Coordinates of C-alpha atoms in Angstrom, one line a residue:
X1 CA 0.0 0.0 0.0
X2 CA 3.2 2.3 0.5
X3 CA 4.1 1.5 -2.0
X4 CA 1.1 2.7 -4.3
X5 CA 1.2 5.9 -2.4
X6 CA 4.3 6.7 -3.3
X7 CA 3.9 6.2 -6.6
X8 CA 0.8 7.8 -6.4
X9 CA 2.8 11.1 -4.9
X10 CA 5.1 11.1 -7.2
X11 CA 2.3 11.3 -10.0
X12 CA 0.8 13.9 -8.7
X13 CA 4.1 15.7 -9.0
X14 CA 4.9 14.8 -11.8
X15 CA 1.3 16.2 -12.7
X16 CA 2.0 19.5 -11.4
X17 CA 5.0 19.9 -12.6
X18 CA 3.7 19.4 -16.1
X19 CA 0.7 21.5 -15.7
X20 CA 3.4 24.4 -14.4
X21 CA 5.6 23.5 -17.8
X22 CA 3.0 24.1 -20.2
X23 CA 1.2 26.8 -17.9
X24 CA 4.8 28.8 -18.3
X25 CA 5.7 28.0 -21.6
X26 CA 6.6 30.1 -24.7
X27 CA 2.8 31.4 -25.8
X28 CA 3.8 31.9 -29.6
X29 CA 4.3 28.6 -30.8
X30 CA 5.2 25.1 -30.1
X31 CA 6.8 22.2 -32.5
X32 CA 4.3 19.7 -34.2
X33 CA 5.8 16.2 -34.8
X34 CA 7.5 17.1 -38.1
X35 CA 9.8 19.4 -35.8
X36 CA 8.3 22.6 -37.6
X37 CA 7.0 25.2 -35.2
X38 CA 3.0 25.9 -35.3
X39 CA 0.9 28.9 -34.1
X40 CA 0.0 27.8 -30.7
X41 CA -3.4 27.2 -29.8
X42 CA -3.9 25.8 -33.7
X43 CA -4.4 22.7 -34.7
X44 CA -2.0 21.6 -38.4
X45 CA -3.9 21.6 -41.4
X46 CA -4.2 17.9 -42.5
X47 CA -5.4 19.6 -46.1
X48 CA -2.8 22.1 -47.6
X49 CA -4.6 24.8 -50.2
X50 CA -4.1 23.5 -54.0
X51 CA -2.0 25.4 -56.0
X52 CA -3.8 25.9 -59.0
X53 CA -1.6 26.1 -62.3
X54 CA -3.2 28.3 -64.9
X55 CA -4.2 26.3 -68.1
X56 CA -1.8 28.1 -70.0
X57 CA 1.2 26.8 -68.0
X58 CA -0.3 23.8 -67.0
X59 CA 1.2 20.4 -68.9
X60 CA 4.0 22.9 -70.7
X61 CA 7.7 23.3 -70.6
X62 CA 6.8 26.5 -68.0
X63 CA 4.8 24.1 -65.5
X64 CA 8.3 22.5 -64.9
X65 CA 11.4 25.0 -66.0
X66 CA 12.6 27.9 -66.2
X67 CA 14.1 30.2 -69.0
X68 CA 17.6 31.7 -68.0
X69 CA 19.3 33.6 -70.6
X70 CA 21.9 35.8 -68.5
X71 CA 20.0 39.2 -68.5
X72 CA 21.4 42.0 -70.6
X73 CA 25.2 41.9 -71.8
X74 CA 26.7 45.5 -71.7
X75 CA 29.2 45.4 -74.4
X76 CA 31.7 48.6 -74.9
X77 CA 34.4 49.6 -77.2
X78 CA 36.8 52.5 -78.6
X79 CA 36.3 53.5 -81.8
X80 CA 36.5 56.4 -84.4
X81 CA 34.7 58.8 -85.9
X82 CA 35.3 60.6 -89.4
X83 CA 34.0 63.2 -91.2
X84 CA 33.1 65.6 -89.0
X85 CA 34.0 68.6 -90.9
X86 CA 36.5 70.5 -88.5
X87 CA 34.5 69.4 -85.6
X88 CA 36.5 66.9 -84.1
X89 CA 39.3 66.9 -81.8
X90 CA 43.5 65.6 -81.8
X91 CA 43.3 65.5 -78.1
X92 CA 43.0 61.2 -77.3
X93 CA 44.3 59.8 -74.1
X94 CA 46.9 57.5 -73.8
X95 CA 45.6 54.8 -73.6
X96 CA 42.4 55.0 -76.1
X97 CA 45.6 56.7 -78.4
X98 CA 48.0 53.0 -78.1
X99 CA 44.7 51.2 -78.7
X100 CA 43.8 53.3 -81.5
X101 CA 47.1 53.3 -83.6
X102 CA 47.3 49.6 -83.0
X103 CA 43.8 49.4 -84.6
X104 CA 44.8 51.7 -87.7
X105 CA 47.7 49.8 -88.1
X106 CA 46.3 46.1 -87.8
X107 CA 42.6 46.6 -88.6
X108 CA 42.4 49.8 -91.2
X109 CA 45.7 49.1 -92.7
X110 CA 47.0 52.6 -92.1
X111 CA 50.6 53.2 -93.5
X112 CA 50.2 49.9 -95.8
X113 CA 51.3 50.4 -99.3
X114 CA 49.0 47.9 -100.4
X115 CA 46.1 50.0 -99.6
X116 CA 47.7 53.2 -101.4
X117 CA 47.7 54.5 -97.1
X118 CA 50.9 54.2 -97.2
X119 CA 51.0 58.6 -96.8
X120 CA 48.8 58.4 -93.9
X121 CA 50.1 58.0 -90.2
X122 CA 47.7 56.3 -87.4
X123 CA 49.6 59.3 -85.6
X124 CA 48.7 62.3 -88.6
X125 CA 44.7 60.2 -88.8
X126 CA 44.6 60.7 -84.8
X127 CA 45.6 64.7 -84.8
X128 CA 43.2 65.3 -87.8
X129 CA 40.0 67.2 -86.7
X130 CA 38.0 66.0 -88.9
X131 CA 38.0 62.7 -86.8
X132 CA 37.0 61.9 -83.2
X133 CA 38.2 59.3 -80.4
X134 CA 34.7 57.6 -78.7
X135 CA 33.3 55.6 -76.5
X136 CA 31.0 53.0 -77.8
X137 CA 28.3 51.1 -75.9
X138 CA 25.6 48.6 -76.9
X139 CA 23.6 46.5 -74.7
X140 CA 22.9 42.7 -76.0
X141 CA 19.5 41.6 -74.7
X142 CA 19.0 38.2 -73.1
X143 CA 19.4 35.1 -75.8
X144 CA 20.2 37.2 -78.6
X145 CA 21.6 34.8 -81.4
X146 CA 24.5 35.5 -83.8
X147 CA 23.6 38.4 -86.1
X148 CA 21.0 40.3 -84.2
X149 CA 21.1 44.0 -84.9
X150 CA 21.3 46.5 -81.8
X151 CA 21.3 50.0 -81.1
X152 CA 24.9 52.0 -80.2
X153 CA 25.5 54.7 -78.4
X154 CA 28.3 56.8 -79.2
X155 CA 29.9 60.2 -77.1
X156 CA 33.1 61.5 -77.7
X157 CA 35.9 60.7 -75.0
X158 CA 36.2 63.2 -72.1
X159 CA 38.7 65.5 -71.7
X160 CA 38.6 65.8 -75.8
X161 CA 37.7 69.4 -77.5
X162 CA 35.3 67.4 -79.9
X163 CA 32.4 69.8 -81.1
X164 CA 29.9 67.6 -82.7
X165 CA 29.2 64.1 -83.3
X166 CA 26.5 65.5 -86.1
X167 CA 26.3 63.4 -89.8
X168 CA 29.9 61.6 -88.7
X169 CA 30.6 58.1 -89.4
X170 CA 32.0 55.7 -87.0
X171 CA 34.6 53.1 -88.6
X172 CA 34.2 49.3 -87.8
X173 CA 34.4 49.0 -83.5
X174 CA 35.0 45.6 -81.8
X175 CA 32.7 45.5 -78.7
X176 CA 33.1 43.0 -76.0
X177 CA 32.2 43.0 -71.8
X178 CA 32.1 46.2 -70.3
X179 CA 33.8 44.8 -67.5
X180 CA 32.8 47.6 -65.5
X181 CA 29.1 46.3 -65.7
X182 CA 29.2 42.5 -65.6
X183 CA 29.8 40.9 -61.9
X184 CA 31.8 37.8 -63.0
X185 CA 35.2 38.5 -64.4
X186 CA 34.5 37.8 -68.0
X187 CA 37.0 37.4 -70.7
X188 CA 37.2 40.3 -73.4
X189 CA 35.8 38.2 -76.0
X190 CA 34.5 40.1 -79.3
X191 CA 30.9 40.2 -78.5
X192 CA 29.8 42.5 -81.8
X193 CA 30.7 45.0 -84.2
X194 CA 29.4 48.1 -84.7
X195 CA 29.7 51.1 -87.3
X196 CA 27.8 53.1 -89.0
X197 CA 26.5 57.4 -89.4
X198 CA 26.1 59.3 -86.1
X199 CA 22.6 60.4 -85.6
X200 CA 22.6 63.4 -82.9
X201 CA 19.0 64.8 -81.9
X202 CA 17.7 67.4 -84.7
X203 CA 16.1 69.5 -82.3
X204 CA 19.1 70.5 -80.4
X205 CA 19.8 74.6 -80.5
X206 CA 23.0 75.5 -81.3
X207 CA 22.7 78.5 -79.7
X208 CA 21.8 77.0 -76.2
X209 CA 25.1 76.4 -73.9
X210 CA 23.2 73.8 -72.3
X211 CA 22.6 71.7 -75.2
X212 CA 26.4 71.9 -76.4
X213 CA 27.4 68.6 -74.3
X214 CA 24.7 66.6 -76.2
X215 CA 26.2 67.3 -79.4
X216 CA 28.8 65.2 -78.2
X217 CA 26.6 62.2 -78.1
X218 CA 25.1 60.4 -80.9
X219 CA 23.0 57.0 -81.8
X220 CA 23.5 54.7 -84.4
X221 CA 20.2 52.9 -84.9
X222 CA 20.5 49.2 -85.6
X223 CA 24.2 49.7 -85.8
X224 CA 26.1 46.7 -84.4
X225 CA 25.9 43.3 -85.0
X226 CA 25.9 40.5 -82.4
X227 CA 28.6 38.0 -83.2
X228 CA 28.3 35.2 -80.7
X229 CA 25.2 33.3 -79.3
X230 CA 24.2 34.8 -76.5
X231 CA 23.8 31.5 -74.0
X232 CA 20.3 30.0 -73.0
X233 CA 19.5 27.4 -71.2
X234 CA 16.2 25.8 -69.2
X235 CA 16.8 24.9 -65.6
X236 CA 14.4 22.5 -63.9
X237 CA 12.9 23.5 -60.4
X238 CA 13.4 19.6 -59.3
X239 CA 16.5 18.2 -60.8
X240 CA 15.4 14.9 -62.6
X241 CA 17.2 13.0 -65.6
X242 CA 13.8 11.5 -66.9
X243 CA 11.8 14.9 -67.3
X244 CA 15.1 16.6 -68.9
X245 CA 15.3 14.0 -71.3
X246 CA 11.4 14.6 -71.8
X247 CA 12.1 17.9 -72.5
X248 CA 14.7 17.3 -74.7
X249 CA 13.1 15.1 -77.0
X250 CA 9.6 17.6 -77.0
X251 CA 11.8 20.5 -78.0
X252 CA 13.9 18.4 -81.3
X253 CA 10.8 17.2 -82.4
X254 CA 9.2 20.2 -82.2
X255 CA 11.4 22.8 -83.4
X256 CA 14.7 21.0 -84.7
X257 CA 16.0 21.3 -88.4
X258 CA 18.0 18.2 -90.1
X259 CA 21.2 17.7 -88.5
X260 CA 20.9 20.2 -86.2
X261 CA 20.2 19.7 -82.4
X262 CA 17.6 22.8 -80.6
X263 CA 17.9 21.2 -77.0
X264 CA 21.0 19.5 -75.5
X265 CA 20.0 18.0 -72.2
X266 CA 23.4 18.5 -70.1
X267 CA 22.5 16.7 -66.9
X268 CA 19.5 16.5 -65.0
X269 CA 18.6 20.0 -64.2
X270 CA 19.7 22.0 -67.2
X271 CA 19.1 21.8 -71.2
X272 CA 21.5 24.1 -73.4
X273 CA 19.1 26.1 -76.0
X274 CA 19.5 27.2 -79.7
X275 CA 17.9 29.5 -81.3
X276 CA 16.7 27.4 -85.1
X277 CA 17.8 29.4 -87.8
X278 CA 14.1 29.9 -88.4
X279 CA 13.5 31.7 -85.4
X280 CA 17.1 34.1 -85.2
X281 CA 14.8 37.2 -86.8
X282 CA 12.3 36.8 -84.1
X283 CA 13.9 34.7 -81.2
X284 CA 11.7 36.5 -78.4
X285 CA 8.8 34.7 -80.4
X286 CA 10.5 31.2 -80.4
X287 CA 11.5 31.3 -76.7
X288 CA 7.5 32.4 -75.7
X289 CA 6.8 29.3 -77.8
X290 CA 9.6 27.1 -76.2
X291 CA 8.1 28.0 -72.7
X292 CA 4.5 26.8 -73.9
X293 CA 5.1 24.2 -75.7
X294 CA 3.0 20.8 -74.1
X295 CA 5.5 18.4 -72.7
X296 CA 2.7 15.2 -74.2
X297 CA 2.8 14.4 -77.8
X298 CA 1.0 12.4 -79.9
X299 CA -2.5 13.0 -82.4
X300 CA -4.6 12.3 -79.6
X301 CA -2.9 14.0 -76.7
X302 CA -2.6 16.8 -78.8
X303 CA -6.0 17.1 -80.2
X304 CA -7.4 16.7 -76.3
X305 CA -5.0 19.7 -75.7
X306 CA -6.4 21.9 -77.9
X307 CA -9.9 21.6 -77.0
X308 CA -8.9 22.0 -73.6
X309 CA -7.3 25.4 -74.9
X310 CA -10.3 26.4 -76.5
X311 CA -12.9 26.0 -73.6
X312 CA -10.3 27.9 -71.5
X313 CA -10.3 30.7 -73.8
X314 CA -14.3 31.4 -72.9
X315 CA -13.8 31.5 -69.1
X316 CA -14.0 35.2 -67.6
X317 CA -10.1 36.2 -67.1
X318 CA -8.9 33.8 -69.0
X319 CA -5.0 34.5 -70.2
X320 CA -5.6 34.7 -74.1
X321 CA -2.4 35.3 -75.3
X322 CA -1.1 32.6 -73.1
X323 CA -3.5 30.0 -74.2
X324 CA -3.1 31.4 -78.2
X325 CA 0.8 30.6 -77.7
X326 CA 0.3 26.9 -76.3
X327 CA -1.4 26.5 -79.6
X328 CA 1.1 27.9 -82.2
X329 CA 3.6 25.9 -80.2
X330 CA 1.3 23.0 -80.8
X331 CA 2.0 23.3 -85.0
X332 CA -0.5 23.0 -87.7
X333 CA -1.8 19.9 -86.7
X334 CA -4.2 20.8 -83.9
X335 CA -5.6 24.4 -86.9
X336 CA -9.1 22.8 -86.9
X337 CA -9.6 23.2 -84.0
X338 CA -8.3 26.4 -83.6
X339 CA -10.7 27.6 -87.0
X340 CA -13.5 26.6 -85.0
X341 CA -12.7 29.5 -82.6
X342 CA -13.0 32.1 -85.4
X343 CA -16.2 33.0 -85.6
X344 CA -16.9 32.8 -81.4
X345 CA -18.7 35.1 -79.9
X346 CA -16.0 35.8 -77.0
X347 CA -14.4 39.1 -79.1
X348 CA -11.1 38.3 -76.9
X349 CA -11.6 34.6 -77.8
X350 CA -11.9 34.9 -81.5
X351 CA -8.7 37.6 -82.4
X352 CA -6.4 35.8 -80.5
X353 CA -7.6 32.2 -82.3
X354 CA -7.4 34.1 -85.4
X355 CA -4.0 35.8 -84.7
X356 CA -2.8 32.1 -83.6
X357 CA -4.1 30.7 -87.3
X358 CA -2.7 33.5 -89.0
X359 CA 0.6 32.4 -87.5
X360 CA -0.2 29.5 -87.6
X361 CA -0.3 29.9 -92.0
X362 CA -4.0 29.7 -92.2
X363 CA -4.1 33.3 -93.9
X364 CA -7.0 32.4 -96.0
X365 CA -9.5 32.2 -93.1
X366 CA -7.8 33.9 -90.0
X367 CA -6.5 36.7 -92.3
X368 CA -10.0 38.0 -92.9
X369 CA -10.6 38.1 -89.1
X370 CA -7.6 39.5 -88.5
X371 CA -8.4 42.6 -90.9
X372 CA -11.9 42.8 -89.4
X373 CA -10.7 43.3 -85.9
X374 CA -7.7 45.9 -87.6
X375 CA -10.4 48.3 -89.1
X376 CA -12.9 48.4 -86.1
X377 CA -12.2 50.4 -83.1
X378 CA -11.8 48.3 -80.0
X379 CA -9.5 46.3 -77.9
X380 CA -7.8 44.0 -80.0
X381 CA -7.9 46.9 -83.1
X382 CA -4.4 47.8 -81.9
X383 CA -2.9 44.6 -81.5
X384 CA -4.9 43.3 -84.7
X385 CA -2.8 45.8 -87.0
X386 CA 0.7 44.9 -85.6
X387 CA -0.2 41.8 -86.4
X388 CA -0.6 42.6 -89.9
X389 CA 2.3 44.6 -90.4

C-alpha cells in the first residue's frame, strides 16, 4: 500500500510539474511532430490549399522549368569617328591613343602600301580634326543569337575638345564585356561590331550652352551586329534526368532542323538552347513558344489539348495570349480546332484564335478576321494591325 502511495505522490508531481511546464511556456508557438513550429493554440492543417496552375502553363515546358538567358550583356568599345567637318578633336588619351594606332595599323591598314595608305600615319589620322576618339556602348539583350542587330550609343571621349558628333561616321568597333558592368570576371571576347552614321538629336539649339554637351553624343540605330550566341539554357525546379530528357526530345521534335540539335539535355537540371535558324529574326517569339510548348505528344494528346485550350479561352479572365501561344507551339496539326474558334462570340476569344491561325499559315480564313478586328475600333484593333504589319 506504501508502495502505491508513493507512486501515487510522485504522479501527482509529476502532474504539477507538467501543468506548471505548459502553464509557463513560450505562448507563440510550439513544434508539431514534423519538428516545424506551429501557431500555438492551432491545430495543423491535415489539407494544404491546391495550388492551382493556370491552363496556359499547366502540362507545358513552364509548368516545370525555367528560362535563364543571363539578362542583358553590356558590351563597350573604342572607336572612331570621321568626317566631321573641323568638328573633331586631336586631343585622345593615352591609352584609347595606343589602342587606337594599334587598330589603324592592324585593322584599317593605315601606312600599308597595299592599300595606297601608305601617306597616312595612325599618328597624322589621330591629330586630324575632322576625326574623333569615342566611347561606344551597346547592350545585347537576353538570348540574342549571332547576327541580331542592336542600337549603339556613341559620345566623344572626355577631356577631348570634340564639337559635334553631327552626320559623322563611325569606322568598324570591336565591342566586348564592359567589364565595368558585368559581376563575374569575364574574358574580353569580341561580343559585336558596330559602325555606321552618327545620328545626334535634330532638335538641339545651337545657340543654347546647355545643349552643347549633347552634341557630343550620338546613336547609331540598328548599328552593331551580335557575333556570338548569347547562351540560353532551361533549368528545372526539381533536378530529374527523366523529365530533362522529356524535355529534350519535346523541344527536337518540335522545333529541330535536319542535323541540327535545338535542346541539348546537359545533366539532370539544365538543357543548353539554340535558337533554329528559323526563329534568329524573331527569337523572343521562339523562346515564348519554347516556354509553352505541351510536354505530351502524340495526335490524340494533342488534339485533347487543344480543345482544352479552347474551352479555357471562354472563361471570364482567361490568359488569351497565353493560351493562343500553347497553340502555335502545338504546329498545324491541332488548326481545326483552332478555326472553330473564329467566328466565337468571345471578341477576346476569336482575335487571338485568329491571330494564332494566321501564325499558324492559315491566312486564308484567319487573315479576314484579323483585318476585321484591324479596321474596327476596340480592344484588340491595336494589336490586330501589328499583327498585320
Amino acid at each position: 500500500m506504501r508502495f502505491f502511495l508513493s507512486v501515487a505522490k510522485v504522479t501527482n508531481v509529476a502532474m504539477v510539474f507538467l501543468l506548471v511546464g505548459v502553464a509557463f511556456a513560450p505562448a507563440g508557438c510550439q513544434r508539431d511532430s514534423d519538428g516545424k513550429l506551429v501557431a500555438w493554440g492551432k491545430k495543423k492543417s491535415k489539407h494544404h490549399k491546391k495550388i492551382v496552375v493556370p491552363p496556359e502553363v499547366a502540362g507545358t515546358v513552364a509548368e516545370v522549368a525555367s528560362l535563364i538567358s543571363g539578362g542583358d550583356a553590356p558590351i563597350t568599345g573604342t572607336g572612331i569617328v570621321v568626317g566631321l567637318d573641323k568638328k573633331g578633336s586631336s586631343e585622345v588619351p593615352p591609352t584609347a591613343k595606343r589602342k587606337l594606332k594599334a587598330y589603324l595599323t592592324n585593322e584599317i591598314k593605315l601606312g600599308r602600301a597595299t592599300y595606297n595608305l601608305e601617306s597616312v600615319t595612325p599618328e597624322a589620322f589621330l591629330n586630324d580634326h575632322d576625326t574623333a576618339a569615342v566611347s561606344v556602348d551597346a547592350v545585347i539583350p537576353p538570348g540574342a543569337p549571332k547576327g541580331t542587330r542592336i542600337d549603339v550609343a556613341v559620345s566623344a571621349l572626355p577631356r577631348t575638345q570634340t564639337t559635334s558628333l553631327a552626320g559623322g561616321v563611325l569606322l568598324p568597333t570591336r565591342l566586348h564585356w564592359d567589364v565595368g558592368k558585368v559581376s563575374e570576371n569575364k574574358y574580353l571576347k569580341s561580343l559585336g561590331w558596330a559602325e555606321g552614321t552618327v545620328f545626334v538629336n535634330p532638335f538641339l539649339d545651337p545657340t543654347n550652352p546647355s545643349d552643347a554637351p549633347r552634341y557630343r553624343q550620338g546613336v547609331i540605330m540598328n548599328g552593331a551586329k551580335v557575333v556570338r550566341d548569347m547562351p540560353i539554357r532551361l533549368e528545372l525546379r526539381k533536378p530529374n534526368y527523366h523529365v530533362c530528357r522529356t524535355l529534350q526530345k519535346r523541344i527536337n521534335e518540335r522545333f529541330s532542323a535536319p542535323g541540327r540539335k535545338i535542346a541539348v539535355a546537359k545533366n539532370r537540371y539544365n538543357i543548353e538552347i539554340k535558337i533554329p535558324p528559323g526563329y534568329r529574326k524573331n527569337y523572343r517569339y521562339f523562346l515564348k513558344l519554347l516556354m509553352h510548348l505541351p510536354r505530351t505528344s502524340g495526335p490524340a494528346a494533342y488534339e485533347a489539348r487543344a480543345k482544352r485550350v479552347a474551352r479555357a479561352m471562354l472563361r471570364p479572365g482567361a490568359n488569351h495570349d497565353g493560351l493562343a501561344l500553347v497553340w502555335e507551339a502545338m504546329g498545324k496539326s491541332i488548326l481545326a480546332t483552332v478555326q472553330r474558334m473564329y467566328s466565337s462570340k468571345n471578341q477576346a476569344a476569336s482575335f487571338f484564335a485568329a491571330r494564332a491561325g494566321l501564325r499558324l499559315g492559315d491566312k486564308h480564313l484567319a487573315g479576314p478576321v484579323v483585318i476585321s478586328f484591324a479596321v474596327k475600333p476596340g480592344p484588340h484593333q491595336l494589336l490586330a494591325i501589328k499583327e498585320l504589319g
